[in-house]
mmCIF file of C-alpha atoms in Angstrom:
data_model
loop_
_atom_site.group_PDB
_atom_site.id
_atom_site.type_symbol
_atom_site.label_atom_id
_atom_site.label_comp_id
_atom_site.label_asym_id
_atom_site.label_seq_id
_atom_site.Cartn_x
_atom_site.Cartn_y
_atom_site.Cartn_z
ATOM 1 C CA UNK J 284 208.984 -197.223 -72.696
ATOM 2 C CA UNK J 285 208.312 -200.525 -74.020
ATOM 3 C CA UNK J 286 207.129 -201.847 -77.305
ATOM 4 C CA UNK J 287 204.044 -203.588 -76.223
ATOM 5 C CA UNK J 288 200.076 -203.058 -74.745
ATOM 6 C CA UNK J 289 200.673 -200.587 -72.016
ATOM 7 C CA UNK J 290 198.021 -202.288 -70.481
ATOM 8 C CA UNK J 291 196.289 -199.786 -69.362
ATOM 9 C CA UNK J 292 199.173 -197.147 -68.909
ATOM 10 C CA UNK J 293 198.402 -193.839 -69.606
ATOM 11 C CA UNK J 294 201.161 -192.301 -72.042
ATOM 12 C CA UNK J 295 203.533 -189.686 -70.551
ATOM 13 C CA UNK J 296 202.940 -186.166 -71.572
ATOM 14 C CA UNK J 297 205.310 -184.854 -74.857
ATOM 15 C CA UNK J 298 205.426 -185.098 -78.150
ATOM 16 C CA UNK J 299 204.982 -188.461 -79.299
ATOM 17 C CA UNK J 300 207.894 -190.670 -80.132
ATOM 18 C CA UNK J 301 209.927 -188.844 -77.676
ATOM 19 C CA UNK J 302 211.957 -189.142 -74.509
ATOM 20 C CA UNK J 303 213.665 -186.950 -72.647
ATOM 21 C CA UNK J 304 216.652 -188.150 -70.544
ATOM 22 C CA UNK J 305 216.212 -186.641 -67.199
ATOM 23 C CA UNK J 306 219.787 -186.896 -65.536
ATOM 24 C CA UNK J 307 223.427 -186.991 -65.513
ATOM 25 C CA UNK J 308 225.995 -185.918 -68.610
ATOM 26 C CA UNK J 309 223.015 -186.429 -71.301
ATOM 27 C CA UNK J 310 220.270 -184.336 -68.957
ATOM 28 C CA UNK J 311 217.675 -183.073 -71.353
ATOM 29 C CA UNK J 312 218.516 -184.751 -74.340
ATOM 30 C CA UNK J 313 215.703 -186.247 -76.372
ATOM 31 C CA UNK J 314 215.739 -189.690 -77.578
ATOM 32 C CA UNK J 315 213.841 -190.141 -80.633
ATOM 33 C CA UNK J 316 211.364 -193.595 -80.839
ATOM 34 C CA UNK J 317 209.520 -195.284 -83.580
ATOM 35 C CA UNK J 318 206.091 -194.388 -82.925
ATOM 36 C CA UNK J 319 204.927 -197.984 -82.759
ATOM 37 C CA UNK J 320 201.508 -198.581 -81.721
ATOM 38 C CA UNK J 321 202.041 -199.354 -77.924
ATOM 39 C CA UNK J 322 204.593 -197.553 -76.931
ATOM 40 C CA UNK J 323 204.708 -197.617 -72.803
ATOM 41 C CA UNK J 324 206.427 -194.999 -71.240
ATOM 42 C CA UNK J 325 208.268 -195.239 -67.774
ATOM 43 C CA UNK J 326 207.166 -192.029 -66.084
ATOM 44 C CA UNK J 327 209.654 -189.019 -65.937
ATOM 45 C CA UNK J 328 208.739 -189.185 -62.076
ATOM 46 C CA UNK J 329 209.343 -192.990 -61.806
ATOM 47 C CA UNK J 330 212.895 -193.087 -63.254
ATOM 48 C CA UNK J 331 213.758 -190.075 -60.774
ATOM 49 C CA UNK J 332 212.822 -191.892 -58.195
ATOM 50 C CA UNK J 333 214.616 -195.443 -59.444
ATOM 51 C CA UNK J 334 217.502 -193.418 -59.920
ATOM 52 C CA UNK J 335 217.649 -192.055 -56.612
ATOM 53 C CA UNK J 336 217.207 -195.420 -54.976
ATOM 54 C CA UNK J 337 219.989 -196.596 -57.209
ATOM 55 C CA UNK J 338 222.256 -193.075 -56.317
ATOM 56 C CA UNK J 339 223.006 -190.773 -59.079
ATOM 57 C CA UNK J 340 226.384 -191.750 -59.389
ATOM 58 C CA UNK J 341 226.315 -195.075 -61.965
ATOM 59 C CA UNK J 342 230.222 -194.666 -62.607
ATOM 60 C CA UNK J 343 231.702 -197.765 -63.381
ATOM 61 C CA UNK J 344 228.485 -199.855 -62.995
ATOM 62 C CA UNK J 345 227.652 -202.736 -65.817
ATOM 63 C CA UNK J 346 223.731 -202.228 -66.853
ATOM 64 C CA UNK J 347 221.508 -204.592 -69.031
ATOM 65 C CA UNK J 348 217.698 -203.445 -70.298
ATOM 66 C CA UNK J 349 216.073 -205.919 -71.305
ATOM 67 C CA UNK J 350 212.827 -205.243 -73.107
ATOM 68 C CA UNK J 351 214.636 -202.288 -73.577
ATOM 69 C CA UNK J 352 211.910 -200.013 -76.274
ATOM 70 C CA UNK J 353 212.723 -196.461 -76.075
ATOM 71 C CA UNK J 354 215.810 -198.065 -73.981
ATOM 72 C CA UNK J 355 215.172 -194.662 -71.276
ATOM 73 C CA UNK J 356 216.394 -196.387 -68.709
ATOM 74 C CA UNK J 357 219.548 -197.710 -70.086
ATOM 75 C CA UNK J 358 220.347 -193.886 -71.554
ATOM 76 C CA UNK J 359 219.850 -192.888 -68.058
ATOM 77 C CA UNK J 360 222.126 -195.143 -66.790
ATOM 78 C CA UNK J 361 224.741 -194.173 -69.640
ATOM 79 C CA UNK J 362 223.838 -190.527 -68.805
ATOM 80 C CA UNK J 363 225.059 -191.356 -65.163
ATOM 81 C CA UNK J 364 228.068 -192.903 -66.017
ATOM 82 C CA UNK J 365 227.273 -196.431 -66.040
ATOM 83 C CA UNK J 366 230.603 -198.412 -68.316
ATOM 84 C CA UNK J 367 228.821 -200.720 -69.872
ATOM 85 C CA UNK J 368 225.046 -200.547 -71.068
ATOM 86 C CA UNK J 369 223.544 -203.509 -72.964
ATOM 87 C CA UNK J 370 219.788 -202.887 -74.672
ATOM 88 C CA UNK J 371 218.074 -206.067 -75.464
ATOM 89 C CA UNK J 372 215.324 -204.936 -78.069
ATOM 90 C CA UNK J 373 213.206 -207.142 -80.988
ATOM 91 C CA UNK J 374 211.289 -204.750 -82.462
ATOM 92 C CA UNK J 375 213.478 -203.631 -86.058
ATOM 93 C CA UNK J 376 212.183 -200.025 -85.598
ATOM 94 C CA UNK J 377 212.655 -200.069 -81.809
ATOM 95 C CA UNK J 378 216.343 -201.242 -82.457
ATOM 96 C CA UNK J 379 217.063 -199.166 -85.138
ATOM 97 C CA UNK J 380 216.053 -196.052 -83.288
ATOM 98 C CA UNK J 381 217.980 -197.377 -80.252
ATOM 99 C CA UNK J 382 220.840 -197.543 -82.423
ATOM 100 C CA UNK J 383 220.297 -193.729 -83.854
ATOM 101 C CA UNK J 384 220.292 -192.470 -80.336
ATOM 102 C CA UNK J 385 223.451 -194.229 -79.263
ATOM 103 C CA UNK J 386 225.122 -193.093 -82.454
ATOM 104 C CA UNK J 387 223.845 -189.252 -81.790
ATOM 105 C CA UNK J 388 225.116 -188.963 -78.204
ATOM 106 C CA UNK J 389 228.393 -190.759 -79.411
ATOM 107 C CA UNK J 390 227.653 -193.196 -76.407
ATOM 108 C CA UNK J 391 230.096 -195.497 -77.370
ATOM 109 C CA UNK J 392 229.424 -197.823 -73.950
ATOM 110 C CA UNK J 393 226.280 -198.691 -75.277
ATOM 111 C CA UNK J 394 225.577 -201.858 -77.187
ATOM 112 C CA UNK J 395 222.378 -202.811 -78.840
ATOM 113 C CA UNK J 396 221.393 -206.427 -79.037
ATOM 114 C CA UNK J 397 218.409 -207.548 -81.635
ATOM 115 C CA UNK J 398 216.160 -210.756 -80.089
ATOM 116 C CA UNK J 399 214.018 -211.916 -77.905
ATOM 117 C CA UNK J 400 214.973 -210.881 -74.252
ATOM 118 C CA UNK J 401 214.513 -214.147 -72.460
ATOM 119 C CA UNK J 402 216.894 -216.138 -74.715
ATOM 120 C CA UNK J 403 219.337 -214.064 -75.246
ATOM 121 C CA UNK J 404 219.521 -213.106 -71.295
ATOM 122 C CA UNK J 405 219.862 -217.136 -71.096
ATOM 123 C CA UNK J 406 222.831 -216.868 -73.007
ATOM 124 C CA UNK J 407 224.481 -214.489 -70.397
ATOM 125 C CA UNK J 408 223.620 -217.073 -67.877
ATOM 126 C CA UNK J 409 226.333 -216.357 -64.882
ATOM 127 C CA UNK J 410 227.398 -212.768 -65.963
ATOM 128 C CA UNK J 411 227.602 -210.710 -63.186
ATOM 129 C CA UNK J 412 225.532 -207.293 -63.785
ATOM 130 C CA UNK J 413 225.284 -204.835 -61.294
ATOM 131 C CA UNK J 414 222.338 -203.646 -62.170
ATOM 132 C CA UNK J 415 219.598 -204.936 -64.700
ATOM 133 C CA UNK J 416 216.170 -203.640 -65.721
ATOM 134 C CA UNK J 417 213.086 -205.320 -66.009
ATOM 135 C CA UNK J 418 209.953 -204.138 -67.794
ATOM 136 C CA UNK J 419 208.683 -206.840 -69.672
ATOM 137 C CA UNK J 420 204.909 -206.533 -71.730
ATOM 138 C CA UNK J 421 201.795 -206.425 -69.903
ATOM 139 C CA UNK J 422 200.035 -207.872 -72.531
ATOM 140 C CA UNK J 423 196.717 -207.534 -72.216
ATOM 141 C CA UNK J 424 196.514 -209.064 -68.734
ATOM 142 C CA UNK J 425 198.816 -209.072 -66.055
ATOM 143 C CA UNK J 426 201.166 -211.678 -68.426
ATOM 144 C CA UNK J 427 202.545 -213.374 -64.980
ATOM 145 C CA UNK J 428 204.246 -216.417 -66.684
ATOM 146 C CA UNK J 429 206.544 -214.235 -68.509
ATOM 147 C CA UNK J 430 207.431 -211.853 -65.462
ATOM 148 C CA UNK J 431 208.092 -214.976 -63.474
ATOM 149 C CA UNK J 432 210.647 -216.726 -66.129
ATOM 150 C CA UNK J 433 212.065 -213.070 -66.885
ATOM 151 C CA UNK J 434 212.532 -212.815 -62.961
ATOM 152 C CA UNK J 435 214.300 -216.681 -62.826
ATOM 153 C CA UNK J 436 216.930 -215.787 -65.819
ATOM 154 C CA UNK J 437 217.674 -212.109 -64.559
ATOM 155 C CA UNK J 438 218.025 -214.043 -61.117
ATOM 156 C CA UNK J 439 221.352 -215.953 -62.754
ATOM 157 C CA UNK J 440 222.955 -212.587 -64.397
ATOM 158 C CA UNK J 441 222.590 -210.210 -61.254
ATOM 159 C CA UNK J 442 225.996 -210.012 -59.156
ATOM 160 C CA UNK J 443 225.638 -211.140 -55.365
ATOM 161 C CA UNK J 444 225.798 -207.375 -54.788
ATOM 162 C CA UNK J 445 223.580 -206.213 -57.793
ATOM 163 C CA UNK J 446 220.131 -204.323 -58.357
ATOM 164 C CA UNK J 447 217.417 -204.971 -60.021
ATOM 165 C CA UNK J 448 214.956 -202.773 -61.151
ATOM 166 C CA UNK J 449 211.197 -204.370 -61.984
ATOM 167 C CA UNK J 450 208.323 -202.713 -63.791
ATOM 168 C CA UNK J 451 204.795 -204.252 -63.688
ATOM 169 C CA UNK J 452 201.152 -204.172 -63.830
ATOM 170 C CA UNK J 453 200.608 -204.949 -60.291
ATOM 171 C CA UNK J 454 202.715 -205.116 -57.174
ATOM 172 C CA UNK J 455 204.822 -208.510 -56.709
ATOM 173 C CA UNK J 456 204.512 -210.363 -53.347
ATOM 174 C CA UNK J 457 207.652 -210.479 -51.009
ATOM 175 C CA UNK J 458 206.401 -214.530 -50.860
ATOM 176 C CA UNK J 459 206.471 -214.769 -54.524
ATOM 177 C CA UNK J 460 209.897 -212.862 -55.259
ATOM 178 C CA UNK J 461 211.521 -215.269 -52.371
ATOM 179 C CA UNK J 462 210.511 -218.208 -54.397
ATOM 180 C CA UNK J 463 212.654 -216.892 -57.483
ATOM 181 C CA UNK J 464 215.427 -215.592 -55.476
ATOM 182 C CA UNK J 465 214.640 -212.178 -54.592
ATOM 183 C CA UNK J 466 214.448 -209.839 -51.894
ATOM 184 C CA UNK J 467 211.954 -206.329 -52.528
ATOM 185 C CA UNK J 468 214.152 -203.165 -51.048
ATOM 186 C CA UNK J 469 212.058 -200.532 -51.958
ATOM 187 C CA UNK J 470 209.073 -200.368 -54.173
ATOM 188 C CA UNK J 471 205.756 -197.951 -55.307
ATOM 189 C CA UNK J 472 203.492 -197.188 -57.561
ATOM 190 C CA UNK J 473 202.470 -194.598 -60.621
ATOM 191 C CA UNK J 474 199.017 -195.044 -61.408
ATOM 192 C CA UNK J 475 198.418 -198.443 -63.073
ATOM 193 C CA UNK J 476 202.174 -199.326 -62.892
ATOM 194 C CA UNK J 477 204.376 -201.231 -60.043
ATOM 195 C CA UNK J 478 208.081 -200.454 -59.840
ATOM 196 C CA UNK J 479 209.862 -202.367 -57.432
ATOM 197 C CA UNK J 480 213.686 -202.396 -56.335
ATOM 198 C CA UNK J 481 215.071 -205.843 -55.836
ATOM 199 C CA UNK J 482 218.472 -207.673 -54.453
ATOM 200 C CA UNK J 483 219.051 -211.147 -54.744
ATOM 201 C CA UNK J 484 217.830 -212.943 -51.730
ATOM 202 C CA UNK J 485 221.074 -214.630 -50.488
ATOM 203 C CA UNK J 486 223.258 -211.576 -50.648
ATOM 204 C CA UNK J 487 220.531 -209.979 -48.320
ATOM 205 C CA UNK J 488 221.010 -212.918 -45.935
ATOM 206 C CA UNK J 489 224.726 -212.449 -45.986
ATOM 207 C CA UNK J 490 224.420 -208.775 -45.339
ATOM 208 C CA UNK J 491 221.808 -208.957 -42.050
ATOM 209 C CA UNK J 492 224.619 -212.281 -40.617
ATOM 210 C CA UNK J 493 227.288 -209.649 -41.337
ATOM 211 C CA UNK J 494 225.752 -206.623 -40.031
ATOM 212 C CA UNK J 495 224.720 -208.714 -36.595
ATOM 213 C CA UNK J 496 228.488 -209.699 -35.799
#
């Protein structure tokens, strides 16, 4: 769920200003949200399916959500043991619910960050994450500019081996994604929303030279 136009989206079904983790040690649990005009929900049906692409098993793994909103994704990631979860939110009431939710499910490996996503994942230039997600605002278009410079910096804070997880208004290209450094491994759609699993282009490379001997 993110705090901007869901352009288009149609809300997921539920009380409002609520989210239900759907996995792992938290399964069930409801994380409360501001009720912010806007409010764009990741389907229950698309996180089951990211989360099977990405195995159930997050032990150990280092997450970032940026854009985070409700921060769903992160939770789940949390829920499935995932060591370290950072939520990149702006929105006060976004954060401070964020916050509330960490605080309720004592989930001490999360940490909430307040700013604007793009600078502060410049900051973290050269961390290795194994697995960030990506579901910046559609705006009231298809906002490509900010997809494409949220898909350079994520680009430098993936590990060689890392995921990551894109959510958008239409489908991305596999010409466009090798231009910023990316290679699509699996990828659908949920009505009006594109969800796409990515690995960094070079570490795809690497893998087919290893796997041909």
């Amino acid at each position: 769920m993110r705090s901007k136009s869901s352009g288009g989206a149609r809300p997921a079904a539920g009380a409002p200003g609520v989210v239900r983790i759907i996995g792992g040690e938290w399964k069930r649990s409801k994380l409360q949200v501001a009720a912010l005009p806007g409010l764009r929900p990741t389907p229950d049906r698309v996180r089951e399916t990211l989360f099977n692409w990405l195995g159930q098993d997050l032990t150990g793994l280092r997450c970032l959500d940026a854009f985070a909103g409700s921060g769903a994704l992160g939770f789940e990631a949390a829920s499935r043991g995932a060591t370290e979860v950072l939520l990149i939110e702006q929105a006060p009431a976004l954060v401070a619910s964020l916050r509330d939710n960490a605080t309720r499910l004592h989930a001490n490996q999360i940490t909430v960050q307040r700013g604007d996503a793009l600078s502060l994942m410049r900051q973290r230039t050269g961390q290795a994450w194994d697995v960030v997600f990506l579901d910046p605002p559609f705006g009231e278009g298809q906002n490509d500019n900010l997809f494409r410079e949220a898909l350079k910096v994520a680009r430098q804070l993936v590990d060689a081996e890392g995921r990551l997880y894109l959510e958008a208004p239409r489908a991305w290209t596999d010409t466009e994604l090798t231009e910023l450094g990316w290679q699509v491994l699996r990828q659908g759609r949920a009505g009006q929303v594109a969800f796409h699993l990515l690995g960094p282009k070079v570490a795809q490379a690497a893998a087919g030279m290893a796997s041909g001997g």
